[in-house]
């Protein structure tokens, strides 16, 4: 995958911001990390994340799905679509690089 800087600068901001906003909460980032390893059931995700309720989990999954970052592969099972695996890894790497210089 490659994008020219010009193409990135010409892309409308709204769809880009929607992806960043969807991924921009700690619980959602953790969901993405878990799903990078493979599909998970809602029960597994709930146990691994220790969220207060399944309603909170579904709220986060709905936001990630609306941004195209996750999908429901079968009943109560979610996965990361193969086409977004590398972009999500790149997003994590870019975030790491940015925070590495701040002492965070």
PDB file of N, CA and C in Angstrom:
ATOM      1  N   UNK A   1       0.831  -1.174   0.000  1.00  0.00           N
ATOM      2  CA  UNK A   1       0.000   0.000   0.000  1.00  0.00           C
ATOM      3  C   UNK A   1       0.878   1.241   0.000  1.00  0.00           C
ATOM      4  N   UNK A   2       0.548   2.161  -0.870  1.00  0.00           N
ATOM      5  CA  UNK A   2       1.267   3.431  -0.838  1.00  0.00           C
ATOM      6  C   UNK A   2       0.309   4.548  -1.211  1.00  0.00           C
ATOM      7  N   UNK A   3       0.527   5.666  -0.605  1.00  0.00           N
ATOM      8  CA  UNK A   3      -0.268   6.857  -0.874  1.00  0.00           C
ATOM      9  C   UNK A   3       0.701   8.014  -1.010  1.00  0.00           C
ATOM     10  N   UNK A   4       0.466   8.843  -1.980  1.00  0.00           N
ATOM     11  CA  UNK A   4       1.303  10.029  -2.109  1.00  0.00           C
ATOM     12  C   UNK A   4       0.851  11.052  -1.074  1.00  0.00           C
ATOM     13  N   UNK A   5       1.756  11.890  -0.613  1.00  0.00           N
ATOM     14  CA  UNK A   5       1.341  12.959   0.307  1.00  0.00           C
ATOM     15  C   UNK A   5       0.233  13.825  -0.291  1.00  0.00           C
ATOM     16  N   UNK A   6       0.305  14.083  -1.588  1.00  0.00           N
ATOM     17  CA  UNK A   6      -0.725  14.909  -2.228  1.00  0.00           C
ATOM     18  C   UNK A   6      -2.096  14.246  -2.127  1.00  0.00           C
ATOM     19  N   UNK A   7      -2.154  12.939  -2.366  1.00  0.00           N
ATOM     20  CA  UNK A   7      -3.437  12.233  -2.284  1.00  0.00           C
ATOM     21  C   UNK A   7      -3.982  12.280  -0.861  1.00  0.00           C
ATOM     22  N   UNK A   8      -3.115  12.129   0.124  1.00  0.00           N
ATOM     23  CA  UNK A   8      -3.562  12.199   1.514  1.00  0.00           C
ATOM     24  C   UNK A   8      -4.070  13.593   1.864  1.00  0.00           C
ATOM     25  N   UNK A   9      -3.406  14.614   1.364  1.00  0.00           N
ATOM     26  CA  UNK A   9      -3.820  15.982   1.662  1.00  0.00           C
ATOM     27  C   UNK A   9      -5.098  16.385   0.937  1.00  0.00           C
ATOM     28  N   UNK A  10      -5.394  15.724  -0.170  1.00  0.00           N
ATOM     29  CA  UNK A  10      -6.596  16.041  -0.944  1.00  0.00           C
ATOM     30  C   UNK A  10      -7.818  15.244  -0.498  1.00  0.00           C
ATOM     31  N   UNK A  11      -7.628  14.230   0.313  1.00  0.00           N
ATOM     32  CA  UNK A  11      -8.740  13.409   0.783  1.00  0.00           C
ATOM     33  C   UNK A  11      -9.604  14.223   1.742  1.00  0.00           C
ATOM     34  N   UNK A  12     -10.928  14.162   1.586  1.00  0.00           N
ATOM     35  CA  UNK A  12     -11.797  14.892   2.513  1.00  0.00           C
ATOM     36  C   UNK A  12     -11.522  14.485   3.966  1.00  0.00           C
ATOM     37  N   UNK A  13     -11.595  15.423   4.857  1.00  0.00           N
ATOM     38  CA  UNK A  13     -11.267  15.187   6.263  1.00  0.00           C
ATOM     39  C   UNK A  13     -12.288  14.326   6.999  1.00  0.00           C
ATOM     40  N   UNK A  14     -13.559  14.451   6.662  1.00  0.00           N
ATOM     41  CA  UNK A  14     -14.609  13.776   7.432  1.00  0.00           C
ATOM     42  C   UNK A  14     -14.431  12.258   7.511  1.00  0.00           C
ATOM     43  N   UNK A  15     -14.201  11.540   6.390  1.00  0.00           N
ATOM     44  CA  UNK A  15     -14.054  10.090   6.521  1.00  0.00           C
ATOM     45  C   UNK A  15     -12.797   9.687   7.291  1.00  0.00           C
ATOM     46  N   UNK A  16     -11.736  10.473   7.149  1.00  0.00           N
ATOM     47  CA  UNK A  16     -10.514  10.189   7.890  1.00  0.00           C
ATOM     48  C   UNK A  16     -10.743  10.391   9.384  1.00  0.00           C
ATOM     49  N   UNK A  17     -11.403  11.486   9.729  1.00  0.00           N
ATOM     50  CA  UNK A  17     -11.691  11.778  11.130  1.00  0.00           C
ATOM     51  C   UNK A  17     -12.609  10.726  11.735  1.00  0.00           C
ATOM     52  N   UNK A  18     -13.543  10.190  10.950  1.00  0.00           N
ATOM     53  CA  UNK A  18     -14.456   9.159  11.457  1.00  0.00           C
ATOM     54  C   UNK A  18     -13.690   7.914  11.890  1.00  0.00           C
ATOM     55  N   UNK A  19     -12.696   7.518  11.119  1.00  0.00           N
ATOM     56  CA  UNK A  19     -11.881   6.349  11.476  1.00  0.00           C
ATOM     57  C   UNK A  19     -11.073   6.646  12.739  1.00  0.00           C
ATOM     58  N   UNK A  20     -10.440   7.817  12.779  1.00  0.00           N
ATOM     59  CA  UNK A  20      -9.642   8.169  13.948  1.00  0.00           C
ATOM     60  C   UNK A  20     -10.502   8.290  15.205  1.00  0.00           C
ATOM     61  N   UNK A  21     -11.683   8.857  15.045  1.00  0.00           N
ATOM     62  CA  UNK A  21     -12.590   8.994  16.183  1.00  0.00           C
ATOM     63  C   UNK A  21     -13.048   7.626  16.681  1.00  0.00           C
ATOM     64  N   UNK A  22     -13.375   6.730  15.762  1.00  0.00           N
ATOM     65  CA  UNK A  22     -13.823   5.398  16.156  1.00  0.00           C
ATOM     66  C   UNK A  22     -12.738   4.646  16.914  1.00  0.00           C
ATOM     67  N   UNK A  23     -11.505   4.791  16.475  1.00  0.00           N
ATOM     68  CA  UNK A  23     -10.396   4.067  17.099  1.00  0.00           C
ATOM     69  C   UNK A  23      -9.809   4.810  18.292  1.00  0.00           C
ATOM     70  N   UNK A  24     -10.255   6.028  18.533  1.00  0.00           N
ATOM     71  CA  UNK A  24      -9.592   6.903  19.476  1.00  0.00           C
ATOM     72  C   UNK A  24      -9.946   6.758  20.941  1.00  0.00           C
ATOM     73  N   UNK A  25     -10.579   5.683  21.331  1.00  0.00           N
ATOM     74  CA  UNK A  25     -10.867   5.449  22.740  1.00  0.00           C
ATOM     75  C   UNK A  25     -10.084   4.226  23.213  1.00  0.00           C
ATOM     76  N   UNK A  26      -9.595   4.236  24.444  1.00  0.00           N
ATOM     77  CA  UNK A  26      -8.785   3.110  24.912  1.00  0.00           C
ATOM     78  C   UNK A  26      -9.457   1.742  24.764  1.00  0.00           C
ATOM     79  N   UNK A  27     -10.731   1.631  25.090  1.00  0.00           N
ATOM     80  CA  UNK A  27     -11.410   0.335  24.975  1.00  0.00           C
ATOM     81  C   UNK A  27     -11.476  -0.118  23.519  1.00  0.00           C
ATOM     82  N   UNK A  28     -11.667   0.821  22.620  1.00  0.00           N
ATOM     83  CA  UNK A  28     -11.748   0.469  21.202  1.00  0.00           C
ATOM     84  C   UNK A  28     -10.385   0.084  20.649  1.00  0.00           C
ATOM     85  N   UNK A  29      -9.347   0.773  21.073  1.00  0.00           N
ATOM     86  CA  UNK A  29      -8.003   0.374  20.656  1.00  0.00           C
ATOM     87  C   UNK A  29      -7.684  -1.028  21.149  1.00  0.00           C
ATOM     88  N   UNK A  30      -8.104  -1.324  22.367  1.00  0.00           N
ATOM     89  CA  UNK A  30      -7.857  -2.667  22.905  1.00  0.00           C
ATOM     90  C   UNK A  30      -8.658  -3.708  22.123  1.00  0.00           C
ATOM     91  N   UNK A  31      -9.872  -3.372  21.739  1.00  0.00           N
ATOM     92  CA  UNK A  31     -10.662  -4.273  20.882  1.00  0.00           C
ATOM     93  C   UNK A  31      -9.923  -4.551  19.579  1.00  0.00           C
ATOM     94  N   UNK A  32      -9.402  -3.504  18.961  1.00  0.00           N
ATOM     95  CA  UNK A  32      -8.663  -3.680  17.713  1.00  0.00           C
ATOM     96  C   UNK A  32      -7.447  -4.572  17.915  1.00  0.00           C
ATOM     97  N   UNK A  33      -6.731  -4.376  19.008  1.00  0.00           N
ATOM     98  CA  UNK A  33      -5.565  -5.220  19.296  1.00  0.00           C
ATOM     99  C   UNK A  33      -5.972  -6.684  19.437  1.00  0.00           C
ATOM    100  N   UNK A  34      -7.059  -6.929  20.148  1.00  0.00           N
ATOM    101  CA  UNK A  34      -7.530  -8.304  20.324  1.00  0.00           C
ATOM    102  C   UNK A  34      -7.942  -8.923  18.990  1.00  0.00           C
ATOM    103  N   UNK A  35      -8.626  -8.146  18.168  1.00  0.00           N
ATOM    104  CA  UNK A  35      -9.117  -8.670  16.893  1.00  0.00           C
ATOM    105  C   UNK A  35      -8.015  -8.807  15.853  1.00  0.00           C
ATOM    106  N   UNK A  36      -6.889  -8.133  16.048  1.00  0.00           N
ATOM    107  CA  UNK A  36      -5.744  -8.347  15.154  1.00  0.00           C
ATOM    108  C   UNK A  36      -5.247  -9.793  15.254  1.00  0.00           C
ATOM    109  N   UNK A  37      -5.422 -10.402  16.420  1.00  0.00           N
ATOM    110  CA  UNK A  37      -4.987 -11.790  16.629  1.00  0.00           C
ATOM    111  C   UNK A  37      -5.960 -12.799  16.037  1.00  0.00           C
ATOM    112  N   UNK A  38      -7.156 -12.360  15.681  1.00  0.00           N
ATOM    113  CA  UNK A  38      -8.133 -13.263  15.078  1.00  0.00           C
ATOM    114  C   UNK A  38      -9.528 -12.996  15.599  1.00  0.00           C
ATOM    115  N   UNK A  39     -10.526 -13.624  14.983  1.00  0.00           N
ATOM    116  CA  UNK A  39     -11.918 -13.416  15.385  1.00  0.00           C
ATOM    117  C   UNK A  39     -12.140 -13.790  16.853  1.00  0.00           C
ATOM    118  N   UNK A  40     -13.066 -13.084  17.469  1.00  0.00           N
ATOM    119  CA  UNK A  40     -13.413 -13.345  18.867  1.00  0.00           C
ATOM    120  C   UNK A  40     -14.928 -13.275  19.021  1.00  0.00           C
ATOM    121  N   UNK A  41     -15.442 -14.078  19.922  1.00  0.00           N
ATOM    122  CA  UNK A  41     -16.867 -13.987  20.243  1.00  0.00           C
ATOM    123  C   UNK A  41     -17.079 -12.822  21.201  1.00  0.00           C
ATOM    124  N   UNK A  42     -18.314 -12.391  21.284  1.00  0.00           N
ATOM    125  CA  UNK A  42     -18.664 -11.321  22.215  1.00  0.00           C
ATOM    126  C   UNK A  42     -18.332 -11.756  23.643  1.00  0.00           C
ATOM    127  N   UNK A  43     -18.582 -13.014  23.951  1.00  0.00           N
ATOM    128  CA  UNK A  43     -18.280 -13.533  25.291  1.00  0.00           C
ATOM    129  C   UNK A  43     -16.789 -13.421  25.587  1.00  0.00           C
ATOM    130  N   UNK A  44     -15.953 -13.809  24.614  1.00  0.00           N
ATOM    131  CA  UNK A  44     -14.499 -13.711  24.795  1.00  0.00           C
ATOM    132  C   UNK A  44     -14.061 -12.264  24.963  1.00  0.00           C
ATOM    133  N   UNK A  45     -14.587 -11.383  24.118  1.00  0.00           N
ATOM    134  CA  UNK A  45     -14.219  -9.969  24.192  1.00  0.00           C
ATOM    135  C   UNK A  45     -14.628  -9.368  25.541  1.00  0.00           C
ATOM    136  N   UNK A  46     -15.824  -9.700  25.986  1.00  0.00           N
ATOM    137  CA  UNK A  46     -16.309  -9.182  27.270  1.00  0.00           C
ATOM    138  C   UNK A  46     -15.397  -9.641  28.405  1.00  0.00           C
ATOM    139  N   UNK A  47     -14.992 -10.902  28.389  1.00  0.00           N
ATOM    140  CA  UNK A  47     -14.123 -11.436  29.435  1.00  0.00           C
ATOM    141  C   UNK A  47     -12.737 -10.789  29.401  1.00  0.00           C
ATOM    142  N   UNK A  48     -12.216 -10.554  28.198  1.00  0.00           N
ATOM    143  CA  UNK A  48     -10.862 -10.003  28.070  1.00  0.00           C
ATOM    144  C   UNK A  48     -10.796  -8.511  28.385  1.00  0.00           C
ATOM    145  N   UNK A  49     -11.879  -7.788  28.145  1.00  0.00           N
ATOM    146  CA  UNK A  49     -11.859  -6.340  28.338  1.00  0.00           C
ATOM    147  C   UNK A  49     -12.372  -5.888  29.700  1.00  0.00           C
ATOM    148  N   UNK A  50     -13.124  -6.749  30.382  1.00  0.00           N
ATOM    149  CA  UNK A  50     -13.694  -6.383  31.678  1.00  0.00           C
ATOM    150  C   UNK A  50     -14.513  -5.105  31.618  1.00  0.00           C
ATOM    151  N   UNK A  51     -15.315  -4.948  30.575  1.00  0.00           N
ATOM    152  CA  UNK A  51     -16.214  -3.796  30.493  1.00  0.00           C
ATOM    153  C   UNK A  51     -17.387  -4.012  31.444  1.00  0.00           C
ATOM    154  N   UNK A  52     -18.016  -2.954  31.852  1.00  0.00           N
ATOM    155  CA  UNK A  52     -19.105  -3.041  32.813  1.00  0.00           C
ATOM    156  C   UNK A  52     -20.313  -3.826  32.339  1.00  0.00           C
ATOM    157  N   UNK A  53     -20.576  -3.790  31.041  1.00  0.00           N
ATOM    158  CA  UNK A  53     -21.752  -4.480  30.521  1.00  0.00           C
ATOM    159  C   UNK A  53     -21.528  -4.856  29.058  1.00  0.00           C
ATOM    160  N   UNK A  54     -22.342  -5.790  28.595  1.00  0.00           N
ATOM    161  CA  UNK A  54     -22.255  -6.125  27.171  1.00  0.00           C
ATOM    162  C   UNK A  54     -22.768  -4.960  26.332  1.00  0.00           C
ATOM    163  N   UNK A  55     -23.624  -4.124  26.922  1.00  0.00           N
ATOM    164  CA  UNK A  55     -24.101  -2.942  26.214  1.00  0.00           C
ATOM    165  C   UNK A  55     -22.951  -2.007  25.854  1.00  0.00           C
ATOM    166  N   UNK A  56     -22.002  -1.835  26.768  1.00  0.00           N
ATOM    167  CA  UNK A  56     -20.821  -1.022  26.477  1.00  0.00           C
ATOM    168  C   UNK A  56     -20.001  -1.645  25.362  1.00  0.00           C
ATOM    169  N   UNK A  57     -19.837  -2.964  25.412  1.00  0.00           N
ATOM    170  CA  UNK A  57     -19.075  -3.658  24.380  1.00  0.00           C
ATOM    171  C   UNK A  57     -19.729  -3.462  23.020  1.00  0.00           C
ATOM    172  N   UNK A  58     -21.043  -3.676  22.940  1.00  0.00           N
ATOM    173  CA  UNK A  58     -21.735  -3.500  21.660  1.00  0.00           C
ATOM    174  C   UNK A  58     -21.662  -2.059  21.174  1.00  0.00           C
ATOM    175  N   UNK A  59     -21.687  -1.102  22.081  1.00  0.00           N
ATOM    176  CA  UNK A  59     -21.546   0.311  21.710  1.00  0.00           C
ATOM    177  C   UNK A  59     -20.207   0.532  20.996  1.00  0.00           C
ATOM    178  N   UNK A  60     -19.135  -0.004  21.564  1.00  0.00           N
ATOM    179  CA  UNK A  60     -17.806   0.140  20.959  1.00  0.00           C
ATOM    180  C   UNK A  60     -17.705  -0.616  19.639  1.00  0.00           C
ATOM    181  N   UNK A  61     -18.240  -1.820  19.601  1.00  0.00           N
ATOM    182  CA  UNK A  61     -18.202  -2.609  18.363  1.00  0.00           C
ATOM    183  C   UNK A  61     -18.991  -1.921  17.250  1.00  0.00           C
ATOM    184  N   UNK A  62     -20.113  -1.319  17.601  1.00  0.00           N
ATOM    185  CA  UNK A  62     -20.933  -0.614  16.602  1.00  0.00           C
ATOM    186  C   UNK A  62     -20.154   0.555  16.002  1.00  0.00           C
ATOM    187  N   UNK A  63     -19.457   1.308  16.837  1.00  0.00           N
ATOM    188  CA  UNK A  63     -18.671   2.441  16.343  1.00  0.00           C
ATOM    189  C   UNK A  63     -17.535   1.966  15.440  1.00  0.00           C
ATOM    190  N   UNK A  64     -16.859   0.901  15.834  1.00  0.00           N
ATOM    191  CA  UNK A  64     -15.765   0.363  15.017  1.00  0.00           C
ATOM    192  C   UNK A  64     -16.289  -0.207  13.700  1.00  0.00           C
ATOM    193  N   UNK A  65     -17.443  -0.855  13.747  1.00  0.00           N
ATOM    194  CA  UNK A  65     -18.037  -1.411  12.523  1.00  0.00           C
ATOM    195  C   UNK A  65     -18.478  -0.300  11.576  1.00  0.00           C
ATOM    196  N   UNK A  66     -19.047   0.778  12.117  1.00  0.00           N
ATOM    197  CA  UNK A  66     -19.485   1.894  11.277  1.00  0.00           C
ATOM    198  C   UNK A  66     -18.308   2.531  10.546  1.00  0.00           C
ATOM    199  N   UNK A  67     -17.126   2.490  11.158  1.00  0.00           N
ATOM    200  CA  UNK A  67     -15.921   3.044  10.533  1.00  0.00           C
ATOM    201  C   UNK A  67     -15.238   2.033   9.616  1.00  0.00           C
ATOM    202  N   UNK A  68     -15.769   0.817   9.537  1.00  0.00           N
ATOM    203  CA  UNK A  68     -15.188  -0.205   8.670  1.00  0.00           C
ATOM    204  C   UNK A  68     -13.994  -0.926   9.269  1.00  0.00           C
ATOM    205  N   UNK A  69     -13.785  -0.771  10.572  1.00  0.00           N
ATOM    206  CA  UNK A  69     -12.616  -1.374  11.215  1.00  0.00           C
ATOM    207  C   UNK A  69     -12.855  -2.800  11.691  1.00  0.00           C
ATOM    208  N   UNK A  70     -14.101  -3.150  11.966  1.00  0.00           N
ATOM    209  CA  UNK A  70     -14.447  -4.521  12.350  1.00  0.00           C
ATOM    210  C   UNK A  70     -15.730  -4.907  11.636  1.00  0.00           C
ATOM    211  N   UNK A  71     -15.979  -6.206  11.621  1.00  0.00           N
ATOM    212  CA  UNK A  71     -17.223  -6.707  11.051  1.00  0.00           C
ATOM    213  C   UNK A  71     -17.661  -7.938  11.823  1.00  0.00           C
ATOM    214  N   UNK A  72     -18.952  -8.202  11.754  1.00  0.00           N
ATOM    215  CA  UNK A  72     -19.480  -9.402  12.387  1.00  0.00           C
ATOM    216  C   UNK A  72     -19.373 -10.526  11.371  1.00  0.00           C
ATOM    217  N   UNK A  73     -18.544 -11.518  11.675  1.00  0.00           N
ATOM    218  CA  UNK A  73     -18.307 -12.596  10.716  1.00  0.00           C
ATOM    219  C   UNK A  73     -19.345 -13.698  10.824  1.00  0.00           C
ATOM    220  N   UNK A  74     -19.867 -13.902  11.999  1.00  0.00           N
ATOM    221  CA  UNK A  74     -20.977 -14.826  12.235  1.00  0.00           C
ATOM    222  C   UNK A  74     -21.660 -14.355  13.499  1.00  0.00           C
ATOM    223  N   UNK A  75     -22.697 -15.029  13.888  1.00  0.00           N
ATOM    224  CA  UNK A  75     -23.475 -14.556  15.042  1.00  0.00           C
ATOM    225  C   UNK A  75     -22.588 -14.419  16.276  1.00  0.00           C
ATOM    226  N   UNK A  76     -22.602 -13.228  16.844  1.00  0.00           N
ATOM    227  CA  UNK A  76     -21.876 -12.897  18.069  1.00  0.00           C
ATOM    228  C   UNK A  76     -20.364 -13.080  17.947  1.00  0.00           C
ATOM    229  N   UNK A  77     -19.840 -13.082  16.734  1.00  0.00           N
ATOM    230  CA  UNK A  77     -18.399 -13.184  16.511  1.00  0.00           C
ATOM    231  C   UNK A  77     -17.962 -12.024  15.631  1.00  0.00           C
ATOM    232  N   UNK A  78     -16.905 -11.369  16.060  1.00  0.00           N
ATOM    233  CA  UNK A  78     -16.387 -10.213  15.327  1.00  0.00           C
ATOM    234  C   UNK A  78     -14.967 -10.484  14.876  1.00  0.00           C
ATOM    235  N   UNK A  79     -14.608  -9.826  13.780  1.00  0.00           N
ATOM    236  CA  UNK A  79     -13.262  -9.948  13.251  1.00  0.00           C
ATOM    237  C   UNK A  79     -12.866  -8.636  12.599  1.00  0.00           C
ATOM    238  N   UNK A  80     -11.580  -8.524  12.328  1.00  0.00           N
ATOM    239  CA  UNK A  80     -11.075  -7.386  11.586  1.00  0.00           C
ATOM    240  C   UNK A  80     -11.005  -7.805  10.126  1.00  0.00           C
ATOM    241  N   UNK A  81     -11.635  -7.045   9.222  1.00  0.00           N
ATOM    242  CA  UNK A  81     -11.537  -7.398   7.801  1.00  0.00           C
ATOM    243  C   UNK A  81     -10.066  -7.405   7.363  1.00  0.00           C
ATOM    244  N   UNK A  82      -9.653  -8.388   6.571  1.00  0.00           N
ATOM    245  CA  UNK A  82      -8.247  -8.461   6.155  1.00  0.00           C
ATOM    246  C   UNK A  82      -7.722  -7.173   5.536  1.00  0.00           C
ATOM    247  N   UNK A  83      -8.553  -6.440   4.821  1.00  0.00           N
ATOM    248  CA  UNK A  83      -8.091  -5.222   4.148  1.00  0.00           C
ATOM    249  C   UNK A  83      -7.708  -4.107   5.109  1.00  0.00           C
ATOM    250  N   UNK A  84      -8.105  -4.195   6.380  1.00  0.00           N
ATOM    251  CA  UNK A  84      -7.771  -3.132   7.329  1.00  0.00           C
ATOM    252  C   UNK A  84      -6.673  -3.521   8.320  1.00  0.00           C
ATOM    253  N   UNK A  85      -6.192  -4.765   8.251  1.00  0.00           N
ATOM    254  CA  UNK A  85      -5.171  -5.206   9.205  1.00  0.00           C
ATOM    255  C   UNK A  85      -3.923  -4.322   9.117  1.00  0.00           C
ATOM    256  N   UNK A  86      -3.359  -4.176   7.924  1.00  0.00           N
ATOM    257  CA  UNK A  86      -2.151  -3.362   7.792  1.00  0.00           C
ATOM    258  C   UNK A  86      -2.409  -1.904   8.150  1.00  0.00           C
ATOM    259  N   UNK A  87      -3.495  -1.277   7.683  1.00  0.00           N
ATOM    260  CA  UNK A  87      -3.734   0.108   8.087  1.00  0.00           C
ATOM    261  C   UNK A  87      -3.870   0.287   9.606  1.00  0.00           C
ATOM    262  N   UNK A  88      -4.490  -0.671  10.283  1.00  0.00           N
ATOM    263  CA  UNK A  88      -4.611  -0.557  11.738  1.00  0.00           C
ATOM    264  C   UNK A  88      -3.232  -0.688  12.387  1.00  0.00           C
ATOM    265  N   UNK A  89      -2.417  -1.621  11.899  1.00  0.00           N
ATOM    266  CA  UNK A  89      -1.053  -1.738  12.411  1.00  0.00           C
ATOM    267  C   UNK A  89      -0.267  -0.449  12.166  1.00  0.00           C
ATOM    268  N   UNK A  90      -0.452   0.153  10.996  1.00  0.00           N
ATOM    269  CA  UNK A  90       0.228   1.415  10.681  1.00  0.00           C
ATOM    270  C   UNK A  90      -0.262   2.533  11.595  1.00  0.00           C
ATOM    271  N   UNK A  91      -1.551   2.554  11.886  1.00  0.00           N
ATOM    272  CA  UNK A  91      -2.108   3.549  12.798  1.00  0.00           C
ATOM    273  C   UNK A  91      -1.514   3.393  14.199  1.00  0.00           C
ATOM    274  N   UNK A  92      -1.409   2.147  14.672  1.00  0.00           N
ATOM    275  CA  UNK A  92      -0.787   1.893  15.973  1.00  0.00           C
ATOM    276  C   UNK A  92       0.682   2.312  15.972  1.00  0.00           C
ATOM    277  N   UNK A  93       1.394   1.984  14.889  1.00  0.00           N
ATOM    278  CA  UNK A  93       2.810   2.346  14.789  1.00  0.00           C
ATOM    279  C   UNK A  93       2.984   3.867  14.769  1.00  0.00           C
ATOM    280  N   UNK A  94       2.144   4.554  14.012  1.00  0.00           N
ATOM    281  CA  UNK A  94       2.238   6.016  13.951  1.00  0.00           C
ATOM    282  C   UNK A  94       1.941   6.625  15.317  1.00  0.00           C
ATOM    283  N   UNK A  95       0.942   6.112  16.003  1.00  0.00           N
ATOM    284  CA  UNK A  95       0.617   6.613  17.341  1.00  0.00           C
ATOM    285  C   UNK A  95       1.771   6.376  18.300  1.00  0.00           C
ATOM    286  N   UNK A  96       2.376   5.208  18.205  1.00  0.00           N
ATOM    287  CA  UNK A  96       3.537   4.896  19.046  1.00  0.00           C
ATOM    288  C   UNK A  96       4.676   5.871  18.779  1.00  0.00           C
ATOM    289  N   UNK A  97       4.971   6.104  17.489  1.00  0.00           N
ATOM    290  CA  UNK A  97       6.048   7.005  17.124  1.00  0.00           C
ATOM    291  C   UNK A  97       5.799   8.423  17.632  1.00  0.00           C
ATOM    292  N   UNK A  98       4.570   8.868  17.557  1.00  0.00           N
ATOM    293  CA  UNK A  98       4.239  10.214  18.023  1.00  0.00           C
ATOM    294  C   UNK A  98       4.368  10.313  19.544  1.00  0.00           C
ATOM    295  N   UNK A  99       3.894   9.305  20.263  1.00  0.00           N
ATOM    296  CA  UNK A  99       3.947   9.370  21.728  1.00  0.00           C
ATOM    297  C   UNK A  99       5.315   9.043  22.284  1.00  0.00           C
ATOM    298  N   UNK A 100       6.177   8.366  21.520  1.00  0.00           N
ATOM    299  CA  UNK A 100       7.499   7.990  22.011  1.00  0.00           C
ATOM    300  C   UNK A 100       8.336   9.222  22.350  1.00  0.00           C
ATOM    301  N   UNK A 101       8.130  10.294  21.648  1.00  0.00           N
ATOM    302  CA  UNK A 101       8.904  11.500  21.909  1.00  0.00           C
ATOM    303  C   UNK A 101       8.333  12.375  23.012  1.00  0.00           C
ATOM    304  N   UNK A 102       7.149  12.005  23.536  1.00  0.00           N
ATOM    305  CA  UNK A 102       6.510  12.849  24.552  1.00  0.00           C
ATOM    306  C   UNK A 102       6.710  12.314  25.962  1.00  0.00           C
ATOM    307  N   UNK A 103       7.317  11.144  26.082  1.00  0.00           N
ATOM    308  CA  UNK A 103       7.504  10.553  27.397  1.00  0.00           C
ATOM    309  C   UNK A 103       6.260   9.864  27.927  1.00  0.00           C
ATOM    310  N   UNK A 104       5.239   9.690  27.079  1.00  0.00           N
ATOM    311  CA  UNK A 104       4.000   9.032  27.499  1.00  0.00           C
ATOM    312  C   UNK A 104       4.166   7.534  27.550  1.00  0.00           C
TER     313      UNK A 104
END
